[in-house]
mmCIF file of C-alpha atoms in Angstrom:
data_model
loop_
_atom_site.group_PDB
_atom_site.id
_atom_site.type_symbol
_atom_site.label_atom_id
_atom_site.label_comp_id
_atom_site.label_asym_id
_atom_site.label_seq_id
_atom_site.Cartn_x
_atom_site.Cartn_y
_atom_site.Cartn_z
ATOM 1 C CA MET A 1004 195.427 75.671 52.386
ATOM 2 C CA ALA A 1005 196.662 72.119 51.928
ATOM 3 C CA GLU A 1006 199.387 70.814 54.181
ATOM 4 C CA THR A 1007 202.551 69.751 52.371
ATOM 5 C CA VAL A 1008 203.772 66.215 52.944
ATOM 6 C CA SER A 1009 207.462 65.383 52.671
ATOM 7 C CA SER A 1010 208.684 62.521 50.490
ATOM 8 C CA ASP A 1011 209.709 60.625 53.655
ATOM 9 C CA GLU A 1012 206.180 60.954 55.044
ATOM 10 C CA LYS A 1013 204.720 59.815 51.712
ATOM 11 C CA MET A 1014 206.949 56.720 51.699
ATOM 12 C CA LYS A 1015 206.070 55.830 55.287
ATOM 13 C CA GLY A 1016 202.363 56.466 54.695
ATOM 14 C CA ALA A 1017 202.403 54.118 51.710
ATOM 15 C CA ALA A 1018 204.523 51.565 53.569
ATOM 16 C CA ALA A 1019 201.838 51.421 56.272
ATOM 17 C CA TYR A 1020 199.664 49.619 53.700
ATOM 18 C CA LEU A 1021 202.384 47.310 52.417
ATOM 19 C CA PHE A 1022 201.530 44.270 54.556
ATOM 20 C CA GLY A 1023 198.099 45.383 55.742
ATOM 21 C CA PRO A 1024 197.497 45.329 59.484
ATOM 22 C CA ILE A 1025 201.039 44.132 60.219
ATOM 23 C CA THR A 1026 202.769 47.233 58.865
ATOM 24 C CA GLY A 1027 199.881 49.375 60.079
ATOM 25 C CA ILE A 1028 200.467 48.267 63.657
ATOM 26 C CA ILE A 1029 204.249 48.620 63.307
ATOM 27 C CA PHE A 1030 203.917 52.228 62.128
ATOM 28 C CA LEU A 1031 201.401 53.008 64.889
ATOM 29 C CA LEU A 1032 203.896 51.747 67.456
ATOM 30 C CA LEU A 1033 206.948 53.467 65.939
ATOM 31 C CA GLU A 1034 205.475 56.787 64.788
ATOM 32 C CA LYS A 1035 204.160 58.839 67.707
ATOM 33 C CA LYS A 1036 203.860 62.364 66.247
ATOM 34 C CA ASN A 1037 203.242 62.489 62.509
ATOM 35 C CA GLU A 1038 199.476 62.609 61.917
ATOM 36 C CA TYR A 1039 199.752 61.765 58.201
ATOM 37 C CA ILE A 1040 201.655 58.532 58.804
ATOM 38 C CA ARG A 1041 199.535 57.592 61.832
ATOM 39 C CA PHE A 1042 196.301 58.111 59.877
ATOM 40 C CA HIS A 1043 197.387 55.792 57.066
ATOM 41 C CA ALA A 1044 198.698 53.250 59.589
ATOM 42 C CA MET A 1045 195.401 53.244 61.499
ATOM 43 C CA GLN A 1046 193.284 53.056 58.349
ATOM 44 C CA SER A 1047 195.399 50.143 57.089
ATOM 45 C CA THR A 1048 195.119 48.319 60.406
ATOM 46 C CA LEU A 1049 191.350 48.738 60.640
ATOM 47 C CA LEU A 1050 190.507 47.973 57.013
ATOM 48 C CA PHE A 1051 192.800 45.046 56.308
ATOM 49 C CA GLY A 1052 192.395 43.674 59.845
ATOM 50 C CA THR A 1053 188.632 43.573 59.281
ATOM 51 C CA ILE A 1054 189.015 41.856 55.906
ATOM 52 C CA PHE A 1055 191.377 39.294 57.457
ATOM 53 C CA LEU A 1056 188.970 38.555 60.330
ATOM 54 C CA LEU A 1057 186.027 38.165 57.951
ATOM 55 C CA ASN A 1058 188.021 35.652 55.892
ATOM 56 C CA VAL A 1059 188.904 33.692 59.030
ATOM 57 C CA VAL A 1060 185.293 33.651 60.242
ATOM 58 C CA LEU A 1061 183.997 32.552 56.829
ATOM 59 C CA GLY A 1062 186.575 29.779 56.746
ATOM 60 C CA ILE A 1063 185.451 28.483 60.148
ATOM 61 C CA VAL A 1064 181.661 28.566 59.656
ATOM 62 C CA PRO A 1065 180.589 25.089 58.502
ATOM 63 C CA VAL A 1066 179.139 24.497 55.017
ATOM 64 C CA LEU A 1067 177.443 27.866 54.392
ATOM 65 C CA GLY A 1068 180.622 29.760 55.294
ATOM 66 C CA TRP A 1069 182.669 27.482 53.055
ATOM 67 C CA ILE A 1070 180.302 27.964 50.120
ATOM 68 C CA ILE A 1071 180.313 31.731 50.616
ATOM 69 C CA ALA A 1072 184.097 31.703 50.954
ATOM 70 C CA LEU A 1073 184.530 29.694 47.748
ATOM 71 C CA VAL A 1074 182.136 31.830 45.705
ATOM 72 C CA ILE A 1075 182.735 35.291 47.118
ATOM 73 C CA SER A 1076 186.367 35.030 48.206
ATOM 74 C CA PRO A 1077 187.908 35.445 44.728
ATOM 75 C CA LEU A 1078 185.814 38.586 44.125
ATOM 76 C CA VAL A 1079 186.645 39.988 47.561
ATOM 77 C CA GLY A 1080 190.319 39.175 46.937
ATOM 78 C CA LEU A 1081 190.303 41.116 43.665
ATOM 79 C CA ILE A 1082 188.509 44.099 45.225
ATOM 80 C CA THR A 1083 190.902 44.026 48.194
ATOM 81 C CA PHE A 1084 193.917 43.974 45.864
ATOM 82 C CA ILE A 1085 192.619 46.945 43.844
ATOM 83 C CA LEU A 1086 191.798 48.847 47.045
ATOM 84 C CA TRP A 1087 195.279 48.085 48.389
ATOM 85 C CA LEU A 1088 196.877 49.491 45.218
ATOM 86 C CA VAL A 1089 194.716 52.633 45.341
ATOM 87 C CA LEU A 1090 195.532 53.253 49.012
ATOM 88 C CA LEU A 1091 199.255 52.719 48.399
ATOM 89 C CA TRP A 1092 199.164 55.187 45.515
ATOM 90 C CA LYS A 1093 197.106 57.809 47.372
ATOM 91 C CA ALA A 1094 199.429 57.712 50.388
ATOM 92 C CA PHE A 1095 202.521 57.802 48.165
ATOM 93 C CA SER A 1096 201.030 60.798 46.327
ATOM 94 C CA GLY A 1097 200.674 62.689 49.604
ATOM 95 C CA GLU A 1098 196.897 62.483 49.786
ATOM 96 C CA LYS A 1099 195.141 61.770 53.055
ATOM 97 C CA TYR A 1100 192.534 59.619 51.326
ATOM 98 C CA LYS A 1101 189.720 58.656 53.682
ATOM 99 C CA LEU A 1102 187.748 55.541 52.882
ATOM 100 C CA PRO A 1103 184.061 55.660 53.755
ATOM 101 C CA TYR A 1104 183.565 54.469 57.339
ATOM 102 C CA PHE A 1105 187.175 53.294 57.876
ATOM 103 C CA GLY A 1106 188.668 56.778 57.349
ATOM 104 C CA ASN A 1107 186.398 58.361 59.961
ATOM 105 C CA LEU A 1108 186.893 55.421 62.302
ATOM 106 C CA ALA A 1109 190.684 55.765 61.943
ATOM 107 C CA GLU A 1110 190.489 59.470 62.864
ATOM 108 C CA LYS A 1111 188.283 58.716 65.891
ATOM 109 C CA GLN A 1112 190.639 55.987 67.125
ATOM 110 C CA LEU A 1113 193.668 58.255 66.719
ATOM 111 C CA ALA A 1114 191.909 61.020 68.654
ATOM 112 C CA LYS A 1115 191.387 58.548 71.519
ATOM 113 C CA LEU A 1116 195.105 57.704 71.536
ATOM 114 C CA LYS A 1117 196.236 61.305 72.004
#
């Protein structure tokens, strides 16, 4: 039987994705009990934090990193934007949508924090 998610939980779950790892970390620090909100906050932090770090690393690596960043970055930006919209919508709809790898990693990290 599926667990019901209140409209407040849906809003907070979606808000965890709003500014990527920033809002993810804020919700992880503020929300100590609600598993739905904490899951979305952790998934947001891990996913968008990883994307941010990859962009920084590619920007620092001389020549090859710059070429890759110039060619691939627009495509990655578009995919990231679409993924962000999907995750916002899924959380707002009350679905605990687990991304491959990042969803399981988020659950494992939350289990360690208990």
